[in-house]
Amino acid sequence: MIERIFVEQGIKRMELEQYLKKELDKAGFTKAEVLKTPLVTRIVVNVTRPGLAIGKSGANIRTLTETLGKRFGIENPQLEIKEITQPALDAQAMADKIKSLIERGYSWRSVAYRTLRDIMEASAQGVEIIVSGKITGKGGRKKQQRIAEGYMKKVGDQVKLVDYAKAAAYPKVGAIGIKVRIVHPDTVFPDKVSISEILKKKAAGEAGKSEPAAPVAPVAVSPAAPAEAVAEVPKAEAKAEAKAGTVEGKKAAAEAKPVEPVSGEAKKEPKAVEAAAPTAATEGGETVAGQ
């Protein structure tokens, strides 16, 4: 079944990390990543002190590479050492640091608060440290103490973005468990709202409103006719149309139509009436009045 394959791979991975943790404990081992390629299998080991992991002239690396190939059956293993530049932002490194100091006799309270301060000074968004077990001294009952600062996600799918690690210290009084959670500075949660972005959008909107509007060219408007005259025009037109539709209206329109002259006929001009004037004739030097 395919489930067995996944279970076997998980067991091999856990055994590999436990072996590297045991061999590279002094080098500050935190985690290992296995990357398979067609040619080789790369194993990236994160440590805080790479010099101790490599060894003199790379002797420690060669020994680990041979052991990984024989013991875990890894084909063509290639070990790569990666240095942790900021140990204060690595949860496993901080848990191991608290464990080491408690086993050396330091008070868990002072160690936990000092570690909390170092993590927050490294610009972390939030941190939580839980110490539980025989922390009250010899003869005391087990107890759990929690110290935290900043922003922390505890539930939901967003917990995957939180760096989580645990360790166990074994002082003389009894076992003490340590849990460390760190939210890195560059972690962005899906529900996070940036106040700076809101202020920028608000400032941009106010700047757009404060800009003067473009001048509008004046438009010449003719004086409007009185409302009564405007109302009378449609009424007169409606009456004329109604009258034209009747028989009397059609007859009146036909009579009012001017008569055009017929082509080919000359226009007859009225004769001028001249008044008859008396004429005088002279006959032999005498004036004779016309009869």
PDB file of C-alpha atoms in Angstrom:
ATOM      1  CA  MET A   1       0.000   0.000   0.000  1.00  0.00           C
ATOM      2  CA  ILE A   2       1.097   3.556  -0.713  1.00  0.00           C
ATOM      3  CA  GLU A   3       0.560   4.563   2.937  1.00  0.00           C
ATOM      4  CA  ARG A   4       3.360   2.240   4.021  1.00  0.00           C
ATOM      5  CA  ILE A   5       5.766   3.964   1.632  1.00  0.00           C
ATOM      6  CA  PHE A   6       5.057   7.354   3.210  1.00  0.00           C
ATOM      7  CA  VAL A   7       5.408   5.901   6.715  1.00  0.00           C
ATOM      8  CA  GLU A   8       8.753   4.300   5.852  1.00  0.00           C
ATOM      9  CA  GLN A   9      10.036   7.552   4.362  1.00  0.00           C
ATOM     10  CA  GLY A  10       8.993   9.442   7.492  1.00  0.00           C
ATOM     11  CA  ILE A  11      10.773   6.941   9.749  1.00  0.00           C
ATOM     12  CA  LYS A  12      13.965   7.168   7.681  1.00  0.00           C
ATOM     13  CA  ARG A  13      13.878  10.947   7.805  1.00  0.00           C
ATOM     14  CA  MET A  14      13.436  10.957  11.596  1.00  0.00           C
ATOM     15  CA  GLU A  15      16.305   8.494  12.083  1.00  0.00           C
ATOM     16  CA  LEU A  16      18.526  10.610   9.810  1.00  0.00           C
ATOM     17  CA  GLU A  17      17.831  13.793  11.794  1.00  0.00           C
ATOM     18  CA  GLN A  18      18.440  12.020  15.111  1.00  0.00           C
ATOM     19  CA  TYR A  19      21.774  10.690  13.871  1.00  0.00           C
ATOM     20  CA  LEU A  20      22.918  14.092  12.564  1.00  0.00           C
ATOM     21  CA  LYS A  21      21.712  15.736  15.778  1.00  0.00           C
ATOM     22  CA  LYS A  22      23.856  13.369  17.825  1.00  0.00           C
ATOM     23  CA  GLU A  23      26.961  13.745  15.656  1.00  0.00           C
ATOM     24  CA  LEU A  24      26.714  17.528  15.143  1.00  0.00           C
ATOM     25  CA  ASP A  25      25.361  18.572  18.530  1.00  0.00           C
ATOM     26  CA  LYS A  26      28.439  20.653  19.358  1.00  0.00           C
ATOM     27  CA  ALA A  27      28.225  22.360  15.967  1.00  0.00           C
ATOM     28  CA  GLY A  28      24.735  23.652  16.758  1.00  0.00           C
ATOM     29  CA  PHE A  29      22.669  21.392  14.480  1.00  0.00           C
ATOM     30  CA  THR A  30      19.077  22.583  13.964  1.00  0.00           C
ATOM     31  CA  LYS A  31      17.559  20.756  10.958  1.00  0.00           C
ATOM     32  CA  ALA A  32      18.366  18.838   7.773  1.00  0.00           C
ATOM     33  CA  GLU A  33      16.775  19.024   4.316  1.00  0.00           C
ATOM     34  CA  VAL A  34      16.934  16.111   1.841  1.00  0.00           C
ATOM     35  CA  LEU A  35      16.804  17.071  -1.858  1.00  0.00           C
ATOM     36  CA  LYS A  36      16.759  14.231  -4.384  1.00  0.00           C
ATOM     37  CA  THR A  37      18.058  14.782  -7.926  1.00  0.00           C
ATOM     38  CA  PRO A  38      18.575  12.340 -10.827  1.00  0.00           C
ATOM     39  CA  LEU A  39      22.324  12.141 -10.129  1.00  0.00           C
ATOM     40  CA  VAL A  40      22.888  12.732  -6.394  1.00  0.00           C
ATOM     41  CA  THR A  41      20.990  13.142  -3.113  1.00  0.00           C
ATOM     42  CA  ARG A  42      21.764  16.481  -1.489  1.00  0.00           C
ATOM     43  CA  ILE A  43      21.519  16.729   2.293  1.00  0.00           C
ATOM     44  CA  VAL A  44      21.571  20.350   3.503  1.00  0.00           C
ATOM     45  CA  VAL A  45      22.528  20.603   7.192  1.00  0.00           C
ATOM     46  CA  ASN A  46      21.839  23.876   9.062  1.00  0.00           C
ATOM     47  CA  VAL A  47      24.297  24.570  11.883  1.00  0.00           C
ATOM     48  CA  THR A  48      25.346  27.588  13.928  1.00  0.00           C
ATOM     49  CA  ARG A  49      29.084  26.713  13.946  1.00  0.00           C
ATOM     50  CA  PRO A  50      30.040  25.360  10.504  1.00  0.00           C
ATOM     51  CA  GLY A  51      33.735  25.007  11.384  1.00  0.00           C
ATOM     52  CA  LEU A  52      33.051  22.217  13.892  1.00  0.00           C
ATOM     53  CA  ALA A  53      30.740  20.456  11.433  1.00  0.00           C
ATOM     54  CA  ILE A  54      33.306  20.411   8.607  1.00  0.00           C
ATOM     55  CA  GLY A  55      36.272  19.355  10.734  1.00  0.00           C
ATOM     56  CA  LYS A  56      39.954  19.554   9.883  1.00  0.00           C
ATOM     57  CA  SER A  57      40.427  19.465   6.088  1.00  0.00           C
ATOM     58  CA  GLY A  58      36.847  18.215   5.725  1.00  0.00           C
ATOM     59  CA  ALA A  59      37.489  14.939   7.615  1.00  0.00           C
ATOM     60  CA  ASN A  60      34.185  15.082   9.492  1.00  0.00           C
ATOM     61  CA  ILE A  61      32.224  15.655   6.265  1.00  0.00           C
ATOM     62  CA  ARG A  62      33.784  12.642   4.545  1.00  0.00           C
ATOM     63  CA  THR A  63      33.042  10.382   7.526  1.00  0.00           C
ATOM     64  CA  LEU A  64      29.407  11.471   7.692  1.00  0.00           C
ATOM     65  CA  THR A  65      28.955  11.020   3.931  1.00  0.00           C
ATOM     66  CA  GLU A  66      30.208   7.429   4.016  1.00  0.00           C
ATOM     67  CA  THR A  67      28.043   6.589   7.033  1.00  0.00           C
ATOM     68  CA  LEU A  68      24.908   8.019   5.425  1.00  0.00           C
ATOM     69  CA  GLY A  69      25.430   5.907   2.305  1.00  0.00           C
ATOM     70  CA  LYS A  70      25.993   2.647   4.202  1.00  0.00           C
ATOM     71  CA  ARG A  71      23.638   3.003   7.167  1.00  0.00           C
ATOM     72  CA  PHE A  72      20.630   4.689   5.550  1.00  0.00           C
ATOM     73  CA  GLY A  73      21.011   3.375   2.006  1.00  0.00           C
ATOM     74  CA  ILE A  74      21.188   6.830   0.403  1.00  0.00           C
ATOM     75  CA  GLU A  75      22.503   6.699  -3.163  1.00  0.00           C
ATOM     76  CA  ASN A  76      25.336   9.128  -3.935  1.00  0.00           C
ATOM     77  CA  PRO A  77      24.894  11.305  -0.806  1.00  0.00           C
ATOM     78  CA  GLN A  78      26.287  14.830  -0.965  1.00  0.00           C
ATOM     79  CA  LEU A  79      26.489  16.648   2.375  1.00  0.00           C
ATOM     80  CA  GLU A  80      26.226  20.439   2.350  1.00  0.00           C
ATOM     81  CA  ILE A  81      26.818  22.593   5.442  1.00  0.00           C
ATOM     82  CA  LYS A  82      24.747  25.780   5.719  1.00  0.00           C
ATOM     83  CA  GLU A  83      25.473  28.394   8.379  1.00  0.00           C
ATOM     84  CA  ILE A  84      22.653  30.044  10.323  1.00  0.00           C
ATOM     85  CA  THR A  85      23.415  33.757  10.142  1.00  0.00           C
ATOM     86  CA  GLN A  86      20.851  34.773  12.813  1.00  0.00           C
ATOM     87  CA  PRO A  87      20.619  32.097  15.534  1.00  0.00           C
ATOM     88  CA  ALA A  88      18.277  34.326  17.567  1.00  0.00           C
ATOM     89  CA  LEU A  89      15.575  33.838  14.908  1.00  0.00           C
ATOM     90  CA  ASP A  90      15.901  30.033  14.800  1.00  0.00           C
ATOM     91  CA  ALA A  91      13.528  28.299  17.218  1.00  0.00           C
ATOM     92  CA  GLN A  92      15.540  25.072  17.432  1.00  0.00           C
ATOM     93  CA  ALA A  93      18.775  26.942  18.134  1.00  0.00           C
ATOM     94  CA  MET A  94      17.125  28.913  20.955  1.00  0.00           C
ATOM     95  CA  ALA A  95      15.533  25.785  22.466  1.00  0.00           C
ATOM     96  CA  ASP A  96      18.905  24.013  22.462  1.00  0.00           C
ATOM     97  CA  LYS A  97      20.526  27.064  24.045  1.00  0.00           C
ATOM     98  CA  ILE A  98      18.005  27.082  26.911  1.00  0.00           C
ATOM     99  CA  LYS A  99      18.469  23.334  27.357  1.00  0.00           C
ATOM    100  CA  SER A 100      22.259  23.637  27.524  1.00  0.00           C
ATOM    101  CA  LEU A 101      22.212  26.452  30.089  1.00  0.00           C
ATOM    102  CA  ILE A 102      19.671  24.679  32.328  1.00  0.00           C
ATOM    103  CA  GLU A 103      21.779  21.496  32.328  1.00  0.00           C
ATOM    104  CA  ARG A 104      24.804  23.572  33.319  1.00  0.00           C
ATOM    105  CA  GLY A 105      23.003  24.774  36.463  1.00  0.00           C
ATOM    106  CA  TYR A 106      21.555  28.154  35.446  1.00  0.00           C
ATOM    107  CA  SER A 107      18.090  29.206  36.630  1.00  0.00           C
ATOM    108  CA  TRP A 108      15.441  28.508  34.025  1.00  0.00           C
ATOM    109  CA  ARG A 109      13.753  31.860  34.711  1.00  0.00           C
ATOM    110  CA  SER A 110      16.811  33.991  34.021  1.00  0.00           C
ATOM    111  CA  VAL A 111      17.724  31.897  30.970  1.00  0.00           C
ATOM    112  CA  ALA A 112      14.203  32.101  29.498  1.00  0.00           C
ATOM    113  CA  TYR A 113      13.863  35.866  29.941  1.00  0.00           C
ATOM    114  CA  ARG A 114      17.333  36.495  28.549  1.00  0.00           C
ATOM    115  CA  THR A 115      16.513  34.385  25.491  1.00  0.00           C
ATOM    116  CA  LEU A 116      13.202  36.217  25.048  1.00  0.00           C
ATOM    117  CA  ARG A 117      14.995  39.567  25.070  1.00  0.00           C
ATOM    118  CA  ASP A 118      17.578  38.385  22.517  1.00  0.00           C
ATOM    119  CA  ILE A 119      14.868  37.138  20.146  1.00  0.00           C
ATOM    120  CA  MET A 120      12.875  40.383  20.294  1.00  0.00           C
ATOM    121  CA  GLU A 121      16.042  42.449  19.761  1.00  0.00           C
ATOM    122  CA  ALA A 122      16.560  40.472  16.525  1.00  0.00           C
ATOM    123  CA  SER A 123      13.363  42.150  15.176  1.00  0.00           C
ATOM    124  CA  ALA A 124      11.035  39.170  15.661  1.00  0.00           C
ATOM    125  CA  GLN A 125       7.303  39.888  15.485  1.00  0.00           C
ATOM    126  CA  GLY A 126       6.511  37.635  18.423  1.00  0.00           C
ATOM    127  CA  VAL A 127       7.932  34.909  20.646  1.00  0.00           C
ATOM    128  CA  GLU A 128       6.591  32.378  23.135  1.00  0.00           C
ATOM    129  CA  ILE A 129       8.640  30.201  25.507  1.00  0.00           C
ATOM    130  CA  ILE A 130       7.037  27.451  27.611  1.00  0.00           C
ATOM    131  CA  VAL A 131       9.056  25.688  30.322  1.00  0.00           C
ATOM    132  CA  SER A 132       7.460  22.726  32.133  1.00  0.00           C
ATOM    133  CA  GLY A 133       8.607  19.987  34.509  1.00  0.00           C
ATOM    134  CA  LYS A 134      10.603  19.964  37.750  1.00  0.00           C
ATOM    135  CA  ILE A 135      11.334  23.687  37.775  1.00  0.00           C
ATOM    136  CA  THR A 136      10.511  24.407  41.444  1.00  0.00           C
ATOM    137  CA  GLY A 137      13.544  22.620  42.866  1.00  0.00           C
ATOM    138  CA  LYS A 138      14.145  19.387  44.703  1.00  0.00           C
ATOM    139  CA  GLY A 139      11.021  17.809  46.169  1.00  0.00           C
ATOM    140  CA  GLY A 140       8.632  20.130  44.314  1.00  0.00           C
ATOM    141  CA  ARG A 141       5.807  19.187  42.015  1.00  0.00           C
ATOM    142  CA  LYS A 142       5.959  19.646  38.277  1.00  0.00           C
ATOM    143  CA  LYS A 143       4.926  23.047  37.024  1.00  0.00           C
ATOM    144  CA  GLN A 144       4.541  24.925  33.774  1.00  0.00           C
ATOM    145  CA  GLN A 145       5.488  28.528  33.095  1.00  0.00           C
ATOM    146  CA  ARG A 146       4.836  30.556  29.941  1.00  0.00           C
ATOM    147  CA  ILE A 147       6.438  33.834  28.902  1.00  0.00           C
ATOM    148  CA  ALA A 148       5.589  35.611  25.667  1.00  0.00           C
ATOM    149  CA  GLU A 149       5.894  38.928  23.893  1.00  0.00           C
ATOM    150  CA  GLY A 150       4.662  40.331  20.585  1.00  0.00           C
ATOM    151  CA  TYR A 151       2.243  38.789  18.081  1.00  0.00           C
ATOM    152  CA  MET A 152       1.684  35.026  17.968  1.00  0.00           C
ATOM    153  CA  LYS A 153      -0.611  32.652  16.049  1.00  0.00           C
ATOM    154  CA  LYS A 154      -1.763  29.565  17.964  1.00  0.00           C
ATOM    155  CA  VAL A 155      -4.572  28.027  15.862  1.00  0.00           C
ATOM    156  CA  GLY A 156      -5.570  27.599  12.236  1.00  0.00           C
ATOM    157  CA  ASP A 157      -3.612  26.881   9.089  1.00  0.00           C
ATOM    158  CA  GLN A 158      -1.502  30.005   9.668  1.00  0.00           C
ATOM    159  CA  VAL A 159       0.362  28.180  12.458  1.00  0.00           C
ATOM    160  CA  LYS A 160       2.533  26.675   9.689  1.00  0.00           C
ATOM    161  CA  LEU A 161       4.153  30.097   9.286  1.00  0.00           C
ATOM    162  CA  VAL A 162       5.356  30.053  12.910  1.00  0.00           C
ATOM    163  CA  ASP A 163       8.807  28.578  13.622  1.00  0.00           C
ATOM    164  CA  TYR A 164       8.323  25.938  16.332  1.00  0.00           C
ATOM    165  CA  ALA A 165      10.852  23.752  18.154  1.00  0.00           C
ATOM    166  CA  LYS A 166      11.149  21.785  21.380  1.00  0.00           C
ATOM    167  CA  ALA A 167      13.904  20.299  23.507  1.00  0.00           C
ATOM    168  CA  ALA A 168      14.313  18.427  26.809  1.00  0.00           C
ATOM    169  CA  ALA A 169      16.844  19.201  29.526  1.00  0.00           C
ATOM    170  CA  TYR A 170      17.869  16.640  32.173  1.00  0.00           C
ATOM    171  CA  PRO A 171      19.283  18.371  35.250  1.00  0.00           C
ATOM    172  CA  LYS A 172      19.725  16.587  38.599  1.00  0.00           C
ATOM    173  CA  VAL A 173      16.273  17.541  39.923  1.00  0.00           C
ATOM    174  CA  GLY A 174      14.383  16.011  36.968  1.00  0.00           C
ATOM    175  CA  ALA A 175      13.424  16.455  33.329  1.00  0.00           C
ATOM    176  CA  ILE A 176      12.408  19.882  32.008  1.00  0.00           C
ATOM    177  CA  GLY A 177      10.647  20.378  28.685  1.00  0.00           C
ATOM    178  CA  ILE A 178      11.199  23.499  26.554  1.00  0.00           C
ATOM    179  CA  LYS A 179       8.981  24.790  23.721  1.00  0.00           C
ATOM    180  CA  VAL A 180       9.853  27.834  21.620  1.00  0.00           C
ATOM    181  CA  ARG A 181       7.712  29.598  19.010  1.00  0.00           C
ATOM    182  CA  ILE A 182       9.012  32.510  16.907  1.00  0.00           C
ATOM    183  CA  VAL A 183       7.297  34.683  14.286  1.00  0.00           C
ATOM    184  CA  HIS A 184      10.009  35.905  11.910  1.00  0.00           C
ATOM    185  CA  PRO A 185      10.193  39.586  10.872  1.00  0.00           C
ATOM    186  CA  ASP A 186       9.407  38.847   7.202  1.00  0.00           C
ATOM    187  CA  THR A 187       6.383  36.642   7.956  1.00  0.00           C
ATOM    188  CA  VAL A 188       3.146  37.986   6.432  1.00  0.00           C
ATOM    189  CA  PHE A 189      -0.120  36.401   7.563  1.00  0.00           C
ATOM    190  CA  PRO A 190      -3.092  36.365   5.143  1.00  0.00           C
ATOM    191  CA  ASP A 191      -5.306  38.323   7.556  1.00  0.00           C
ATOM    192  CA  LYS A 192      -2.719  40.997   8.318  1.00  0.00           C
ATOM    193  CA  VAL A 193      -3.716  44.583   7.477  1.00  0.00           C
ATOM    194  CA  SER A 194      -0.923  47.110   6.971  1.00  0.00           C
ATOM    195  CA  ILE A 195      -1.654  50.475   8.594  1.00  0.00           C
ATOM    196  CA  SER A 196       0.982  52.208   6.446  1.00  0.00           C
ATOM    197  CA  GLU A 197      -0.760  51.077   3.239  1.00  0.00           C
ATOM    198  CA  ILE A 198      -4.114  52.341   4.534  1.00  0.00           C
ATOM    199  CA  LEU A 199      -2.583  55.734   5.388  1.00  0.00           C
ATOM    200  CA  LYS A 200      -0.938  55.959   1.939  1.00  0.00           C
ATOM    201  CA  LYS A 201      -4.253  55.244   0.176  1.00  0.00           C
ATOM    202  CA  LYS A 202      -6.015  57.792   2.366  1.00  0.00           C
ATOM    203  CA  ALA A 203      -3.373  60.454   1.635  1.00  0.00           C
ATOM    204  CA  ALA A 204      -3.582  59.756  -2.103  1.00  0.00           C
ATOM    205  CA  GLY A 205      -7.374  60.140  -2.031  1.00  0.00           C
ATOM    206  CA  GLU A 206      -7.177  63.451  -0.149  1.00  0.00           C
ATOM    207  CA  ALA A 207      -4.528  64.740  -2.576  1.00  0.00           C
ATOM    208  CA  GLY A 208      -6.804  63.914  -5.534  1.00  0.00           C
ATOM    209  CA  LYS A 209      -9.716  65.794  -3.949  1.00  0.00           C
ATOM    210  CA  SER A 210      -7.605  68.886  -3.148  1.00  0.00           C
ATOM    211  CA  GLU A 211      -6.447  69.374  -6.772  1.00  0.00           C
ATOM    212  CA  PRO A 212      -8.352  72.291  -8.497  1.00  0.00           C
ATOM    213  CA  ALA A 213     -10.770  71.272 -11.210  1.00  0.00           C
ATOM    214  CA  ALA A 214     -10.151  72.321 -14.836  1.00  0.00           C
ATOM    215  CA  PRO A 215     -11.867  75.637 -15.799  1.00  0.00           C
ATOM    216  CA  VAL A 216     -15.082  75.230 -17.779  1.00  0.00           C
ATOM    217  CA  ALA A 217     -15.638  77.544 -20.796  1.00  0.00           C
ATOM    218  CA  PRO A 218     -18.738  79.776 -20.474  1.00  0.00           C
ATOM    219  CA  VAL A 219     -21.691  78.741 -22.631  1.00  0.00           C
ATOM    220  CA  ALA A 220     -23.961  81.413 -24.142  1.00  0.00           C
ATOM    221  CA  VAL A 221     -27.558  80.787 -23.216  1.00  0.00           C
ATOM    222  CA  SER A 222     -30.369  82.496 -25.156  1.00  0.00           C
ATOM    223  CA  PRO A 223     -33.141  84.045 -23.068  1.00  0.00           C
ATOM    224  CA  ALA A 224     -35.941  81.613 -22.568  1.00  0.00           C
ATOM    225  CA  ALA A 225     -39.390  82.433 -23.869  1.00  0.00           C
ATOM    226  CA  PRO A 226     -42.137  83.034 -21.336  1.00  0.00           C
ATOM    227  CA  ALA A 227     -43.886  79.940 -20.156  1.00  0.00           C
ATOM    228  CA  GLU A 228     -47.293  81.244 -21.305  1.00  0.00           C
ATOM    229  CA  ALA A 229     -46.080  81.867 -24.880  1.00  0.00           C
ATOM    230  CA  VAL A 230     -44.480  78.439 -25.014  1.00  0.00           C
ATOM    231  CA  ALA A 231     -47.717  76.862 -23.826  1.00  0.00           C
ATOM    232  CA  GLU A 232     -49.831  78.798 -26.392  1.00  0.00           C
ATOM    233  CA  VAL A 233     -47.800  77.699 -29.434  1.00  0.00           C
ATOM    234  CA  PRO A 234     -48.629  73.991 -29.181  1.00  0.00           C
ATOM    235  CA  LYS A 235     -52.296  74.826 -28.550  1.00  0.00           C
ATOM    236  CA  ALA A 236     -52.530  76.994 -31.704  1.00  0.00           C
ATOM    237  CA  GLU A 237     -50.821  74.315 -33.785  1.00  0.00           C
ATOM    238  CA  ALA A 238     -53.189  71.663 -32.442  1.00  0.00           C
ATOM    239  CA  LYS A 239     -56.257  73.795 -33.297  1.00  0.00           C
ATOM    240  CA  ALA A 240     -54.966  74.430 -36.835  1.00  0.00           C
ATOM    241  CA  GLU A 241     -54.376  70.731 -37.413  1.00  0.00           C
ATOM    242  CA  ALA A 242     -57.858  69.854 -36.119  1.00  0.00           C
ATOM    243  CA  LYS A 243     -59.510  72.462 -38.323  1.00  0.00           C
ATOM    244  CA  ALA A 244     -57.566  71.329 -41.419  1.00  0.00           C
ATOM    245  CA  GLY A 245     -58.950  67.835 -40.935  1.00  0.00           C
ATOM    246  CA  THR A 246     -62.621  68.974 -41.300  1.00  0.00           C
ATOM    247  CA  VAL A 247     -64.535  69.627 -44.586  1.00  0.00           C
ATOM    248  CA  GLU A 248     -64.783  73.365 -43.934  1.00  0.00           C
ATOM    249  CA  GLY A 249     -61.057  73.503 -43.266  1.00  0.00           C
ATOM    250  CA  LYS A 250     -60.240  71.765 -46.550  1.00  0.00           C
ATOM    251  CA  LYS A 251     -62.598  74.174 -48.456  1.00  0.00           C
ATOM    252  CA  ALA A 252     -61.037  77.209 -46.844  1.00  0.00           C
ATOM    253  CA  ALA A 253     -57.559  75.942 -47.683  1.00  0.00           C
ATOM    254  CA  ALA A 254     -58.537  75.444 -51.335  1.00  0.00           C
ATOM    255  CA  GLU A 255     -59.969  79.005 -51.576  1.00  0.00           C
ATOM    256  CA  ALA A 256     -56.939  80.526 -49.915  1.00  0.00           C
ATOM    257  CA  LYS A 257     -54.605  78.831 -52.382  1.00  0.00           C
ATOM    258  CA  PRO A 258     -53.312  81.386 -54.949  1.00  0.00           C
ATOM    259  CA  VAL A 259     -54.185  80.775 -58.686  1.00  0.00           C
ATOM    260  CA  GLU A 260     -51.128  80.347 -60.809  1.00  0.00           C
ATOM    261  CA  PRO A 261     -51.156  81.743 -64.360  1.00  0.00           C
ATOM    262  CA  VAL A 262     -51.550  79.218 -67.203  1.00  0.00           C
ATOM    263  CA  SER A 263     -48.505  78.804 -69.315  1.00  0.00           C
ATOM    264  CA  GLY A 264     -48.713  80.224 -72.902  1.00  0.00           C
ATOM    265  CA  GLU A 265     -51.212  83.000 -72.114  1.00  0.00           C
ATOM    266  CA  ALA A 266     -50.099  86.539 -71.750  1.00  0.00           C
ATOM    267  CA  LYS A 267     -51.187  88.485 -68.822  1.00  0.00           C
ATOM    268  CA  LYS A 268     -53.953  90.918 -69.591  1.00  0.00           C
ATOM    269  CA  GLU A 269     -53.201  94.417 -68.420  1.00  0.00           C
ATOM    270  CA  PRO A 270     -56.081  96.747 -67.682  1.00  0.00           C
ATOM    271  CA  LYS A 271     -56.607  99.500 -70.268  1.00  0.00           C
ATOM    272  CA  ALA A 272     -56.006 102.958 -69.067  1.00  0.00           C
ATOM    273  CA  VAL A 273     -59.083 105.113 -69.228  1.00  0.00           C
ATOM    274  CA  GLU A 274     -58.289 108.524 -70.549  1.00  0.00           C
ATOM    275  CA  ALA A 275     -60.561 111.371 -69.928  1.00  0.00           C
ATOM    276  CA  ALA A 276     -61.923 113.079 -73.059  1.00  0.00           C
ATOM    277  CA  ALA A 277     -60.452 116.499 -73.412  1.00  0.00           C
ATOM    278  CA  PRO A 278     -61.841 119.208 -75.620  1.00  0.00           C
ATOM    279  CA  THR A 279     -59.892 119.824 -78.838  1.00  0.00           C
ATOM    280  CA  ALA A 280     -59.538 123.085 -80.501  1.00  0.00           C
ATOM    281  CA  ALA A 281     -59.090 123.656 -84.250  1.00  0.00           C
ATOM    282  CA  THR A 282     -58.072 126.771 -85.906  1.00  0.00           C
ATOM    283  CA  GLU A 283     -59.549 127.628 -89.131  1.00  0.00           C
ATOM    284  CA  GLY A 284     -58.598 130.836 -90.745  1.00  0.00           C
ATOM    285  CA  GLY A 285     -57.356 132.378 -87.626  1.00  0.00           C
ATOM    286  CA  GLU A 286     -60.591 131.668 -85.795  1.00  0.00           C
ATOM    287  CA  THR A 287     -60.969 129.298 -83.076  1.00  0.00           C
ATOM    288  CA  VAL A 288     -63.757 126.803 -83.595  1.00  0.00           C
ATOM    289  CA  ALA A 289     -64.952 124.697 -80.704  1.00  0.00           C
ATOM    290  CA  GLY A 290     -65.433 121.094 -81.442  1.00  0.00           C
ATOM    291  CA  GLN A 291     -68.944 119.879 -81.561  1.00  0.00           C
TER     292      GLN A 291
END
